[in-house]
């Protein structure tokens, strides 16, 4: 990832009954060379899962009757382009200058990652089966 220029950030947030829960959800970073990397909670609920390629909505239309009912009664995750929102807009157009794993002390699992864009740092971490994103810097 180091040296790649960030061009887009998408987040997958949970939607239910017209309300979007924006506290946690996967993050997808897209770069100028066409590569997309997404980060989400691993199957164990404690480690960070990293995958290449854009997120594909499993409930994208057209919906079956069963899926329509599920979405109506339970909601679903949807992707949102957050590139123009704080703090992401400050990182758009910048190159990744560093990447550091966050290793959980007890289980020696990778529970997060710090991605540096010069003086800006994006922290992506798994906490209690949720994926949270924070930042620091200028």
mmCIF file of C-alpha atoms in Angstrom:
data_model
loop_
_atom_site.group_PDB
_atom_site.id
_atom_site.type_symbol
_atom_site.label_atom_id
_atom_site.label_comp_id
_atom_site.label_asym_id
_atom_site.label_seq_id
_atom_site.Cartn_x
_atom_site.Cartn_y
_atom_site.Cartn_z
ATOM 1 C CA UNK A 1 0.000 0.000 0.000
ATOM 2 C CA UNK A 2 2.895 2.364 0.644
ATOM 3 C CA UNK A 3 3.281 4.772 -2.273
ATOM 4 C CA UNK A 4 -0.306 4.345 -3.495
ATOM 5 C CA UNK A 5 -2.414 7.500 -3.972
ATOM 6 C CA UNK A 6 -5.861 7.409 -2.311
ATOM 7 C CA UNK A 7 -8.727 8.423 -4.614
ATOM 8 C CA UNK A 8 -11.884 7.170 -2.853
ATOM 9 C CA UNK A 9 -13.141 5.987 0.526
ATOM 10 C CA UNK A 10 -16.353 4.014 0.961
ATOM 11 C CA UNK A 11 -17.927 2.818 4.194
ATOM 12 C CA UNK A 12 -20.627 0.189 4.613
ATOM 13 C CA UNK A 13 -23.136 1.336 7.218
ATOM 14 C CA UNK A 14 -26.232 -0.415 8.530
ATOM 15 C CA UNK A 15 -29.582 0.934 7.335
ATOM 16 C CA UNK A 16 -32.892 0.123 8.979
ATOM 17 C CA UNK A 17 -36.240 1.884 8.661
ATOM 18 C CA UNK A 18 -34.651 4.927 7.039
ATOM 19 C CA UNK A 19 -31.954 5.361 9.683
ATOM 20 C CA UNK A 20 -28.270 4.885 8.878
ATOM 21 C CA UNK A 21 -26.026 3.775 11.757
ATOM 22 C CA UNK A 22 -22.677 5.437 10.995
ATOM 23 C CA UNK A 23 -20.701 4.450 14.103
ATOM 24 C CA UNK A 24 -19.151 1.279 12.693
ATOM 25 C CA UNK A 25 -18.865 -0.707 9.492
ATOM 26 C CA UNK A 26 -16.338 -1.832 6.932
ATOM 27 C CA UNK A 27 -14.085 0.623 5.135
ATOM 28 C CA UNK A 28 -12.863 0.391 1.550
ATOM 29 C CA UNK A 29 -9.892 2.375 0.243
ATOM 30 C CA UNK A 30 -9.447 2.801 -3.529
ATOM 31 C CA UNK A 31 -6.189 3.897 -5.099
ATOM 32 C CA UNK A 32 -5.151 5.567 -8.350
ATOM 33 C CA UNK A 33 -3.696 2.315 -9.712
ATOM 34 C CA UNK A 34 -7.169 0.708 -9.679
ATOM 35 C CA UNK A 35 -6.623 -1.374 -6.542
ATOM 36 C CA UNK A 36 -9.266 -1.380 -3.792
ATOM 37 C CA UNK A 37 -8.630 -2.766 -0.314
ATOM 38 C CA UNK A 38 -11.359 -3.320 2.237
ATOM 39 C CA UNK A 39 -11.082 -3.852 5.964
ATOM 40 C CA UNK A 40 -13.714 -5.570 8.091
ATOM 41 C CA UNK A 41 -14.153 -7.639 11.228
ATOM 42 C CA UNK A 42 -12.720 -11.147 10.943
ATOM 43 C CA UNK A 43 -14.851 -14.255 11.455
ATOM 44 C CA UNK A 44 -13.676 -14.517 15.079
ATOM 45 C CA UNK A 45 -15.042 -11.054 15.896
ATOM 46 C CA UNK A 46 -11.648 -9.967 17.235
ATOM 47 C CA UNK A 47 -9.220 -9.741 14.328
ATOM 48 C CA UNK A 48 -9.027 -7.465 11.317
ATOM 49 C CA UNK A 49 -9.881 -9.018 7.945
ATOM 50 C CA UNK A 50 -8.246 -7.465 4.884
ATOM 51 C CA UNK A 51 -9.398 -8.236 1.346
ATOM 52 C CA UNK A 52 -8.591 -6.859 -2.069
ATOM 53 C CA UNK A 53 -11.386 -5.678 -4.344
ATOM 54 C CA UNK A 54 -14.485 -3.554 -3.889
ATOM 55 C CA UNK A 55 -17.256 -4.542 -1.497
ATOM 56 C CA UNK A 56 -20.225 -6.152 -3.240
ATOM 57 C CA UNK A 57 -23.635 -5.665 -1.639
ATOM 58 C CA UNK A 58 -25.176 -9.131 -1.110
ATOM 59 C CA UNK A 59 -28.619 -7.494 -1.080
ATOM 60 C CA UNK A 60 -28.217 -5.447 -4.266
ATOM 61 C CA UNK A 61 -31.365 -5.292 -6.439
ATOM 62 C CA UNK A 62 -33.216 -7.034 -7.863
ATOM 63 C CA UNK A 63 -34.488 -8.473 -4.583
ATOM 64 C CA UNK A 64 -36.212 -11.790 -4.133
ATOM 65 C CA UNK A 65 -39.410 -11.742 -2.079
ATOM 66 C CA UNK A 66 -37.468 -13.283 0.821
ATOM 67 C CA UNK A 67 -34.707 -10.667 0.641
ATOM 68 C CA UNK A 68 -37.231 -7.834 0.415
ATOM 69 C CA UNK A 69 -38.922 -9.128 3.568
ATOM 70 C CA UNK A 70 -35.580 -9.520 5.361
ATOM 71 C CA UNK A 71 -34.515 -5.971 4.485
ATOM 72 C CA UNK A 72 -37.898 -4.603 5.581
ATOM 73 C CA UNK A 73 -37.812 -6.365 8.956
ATOM 74 C CA UNK A 74 -34.072 -6.363 9.741
ATOM 75 C CA UNK A 75 -32.291 -3.791 7.561
ATOM 76 C CA UNK A 76 -29.025 -4.213 5.658
ATOM 77 C CA UNK A 77 -25.556 -2.794 5.102
ATOM 78 C CA UNK A 78 -25.185 -0.286 2.253
ATOM 79 C CA UNK A 79 -22.079 1.368 0.803
ATOM 80 C CA UNK A 80 -21.613 5.130 1.077
ATOM 81 C CA UNK A 81 -18.927 7.194 -0.641
ATOM 82 C CA UNK A 82 -17.486 9.236 2.233
ATOM 83 C CA UNK A 83 -14.554 10.708 0.281
ATOM 84 C CA UNK A 84 -15.786 14.297 0.695
ATOM 85 C CA UNK A 85 -16.514 13.917 4.414
ATOM 86 C CA UNK A 86 -14.183 14.648 7.323
ATOM 87 C CA UNK A 87 -11.689 13.188 7.989
ATOM 88 C CA UNK A 88 -11.401 11.320 4.698
ATOM 89 C CA UNK A 89 -11.351 14.334 2.387
ATOM 90 C CA UNK A 90 -8.021 15.409 3.901
ATOM 91 C CA UNK A 91 -6.503 12.092 2.788
ATOM 92 C CA UNK A 92 -7.862 12.023 -0.771
ATOM 93 C CA UNK A 93 -5.065 12.631 -3.277
ATOM 94 C CA UNK A 94 -2.345 11.806 -0.752
ATOM 95 C CA UNK A 95 0.052 8.886 -0.954
ATOM 96 C CA UNK A 96 0.257 6.237 1.742
ATOM 97 C CA UNK A 97 3.539 6.876 3.562
ATOM 98 C CA UNK A 98 3.366 4.098 6.142
ATOM 99 C CA UNK A 99 1.355 1.087 7.311
ATOM 100 C CA UNK A 100 1.566 -0.458 10.794
ATOM 101 C CA UNK A 101 -0.329 -3.416 12.253
ATOM 102 C CA UNK A 102 -1.994 -3.178 15.657
ATOM 103 C CA UNK A 103 -1.400 -6.463 17.481
ATOM 104 C CA UNK A 104 -3.746 -7.411 20.319
ATOM 105 C CA UNK A 105 -1.657 -8.206 23.418
ATOM 106 C CA UNK A 106 -3.355 -11.354 24.737
ATOM 107 C CA UNK A 107 -4.061 -13.326 21.591
ATOM 108 C CA UNK A 108 -1.336 -11.959 19.350
ATOM 109 C CA UNK A 109 -3.957 -11.236 16.688
ATOM 110 C CA UNK A 110 -3.923 -8.307 14.302
ATOM 111 C CA UNK A 111 -6.843 -6.246 15.583
ATOM 112 C CA UNK A 112 -6.170 -3.101 13.595
ATOM 113 C CA UNK A 113 -4.009 -1.125 11.236
ATOM 114 C CA UNK A 114 -2.633 2.402 11.127
ATOM 115 C CA UNK A 115 -2.343 3.884 7.643
ATOM 116 C CA UNK A 116 -0.276 7.060 7.378
ATOM 117 C CA UNK A 117 -0.760 9.779 4.786
ATOM 118 C CA UNK A 118 2.130 12.059 5.712
ATOM 119 C CA UNK A 119 1.073 13.807 8.922
ATOM 120 C CA UNK A 120 -2.411 12.213 8.889
ATOM 121 C CA UNK A 121 -3.015 8.795 10.431
ATOM 122 C CA UNK A 122 -6.059 6.600 9.877
ATOM 123 C CA UNK A 123 -6.663 3.984 12.597
ATOM 124 C CA UNK A 124 -8.883 1.075 11.576
ATOM 125 C CA UNK A 125 -9.573 -1.288 14.479
ATOM 126 C CA UNK A 126 -11.808 -4.103 15.622
ATOM 127 C CA UNK A 127 -13.490 -3.527 18.977
ATOM 128 C CA UNK A 128 -16.115 -5.923 20.373
ATOM 129 C CA UNK A 129 -17.120 -7.355 16.975
ATOM 130 C CA UNK A 130 -17.359 -3.919 15.335
ATOM 131 C CA UNK A 131 -15.049 -2.076 12.942
ATOM 132 C CA UNK A 132 -14.252 1.469 14.008
ATOM 133 C CA UNK A 133 -12.262 4.160 12.233
ATOM 134 C CA UNK A 134 -10.560 7.173 13.794
ATOM 135 C CA UNK A 135 -7.861 9.579 12.701
ATOM 136 C CA UNK A 136 -5.211 11.890 14.028
ATOM 137 C CA UNK A 137 -2.905 14.510 12.614
ATOM 138 C CA UNK A 138 -3.166 17.930 11.005
#
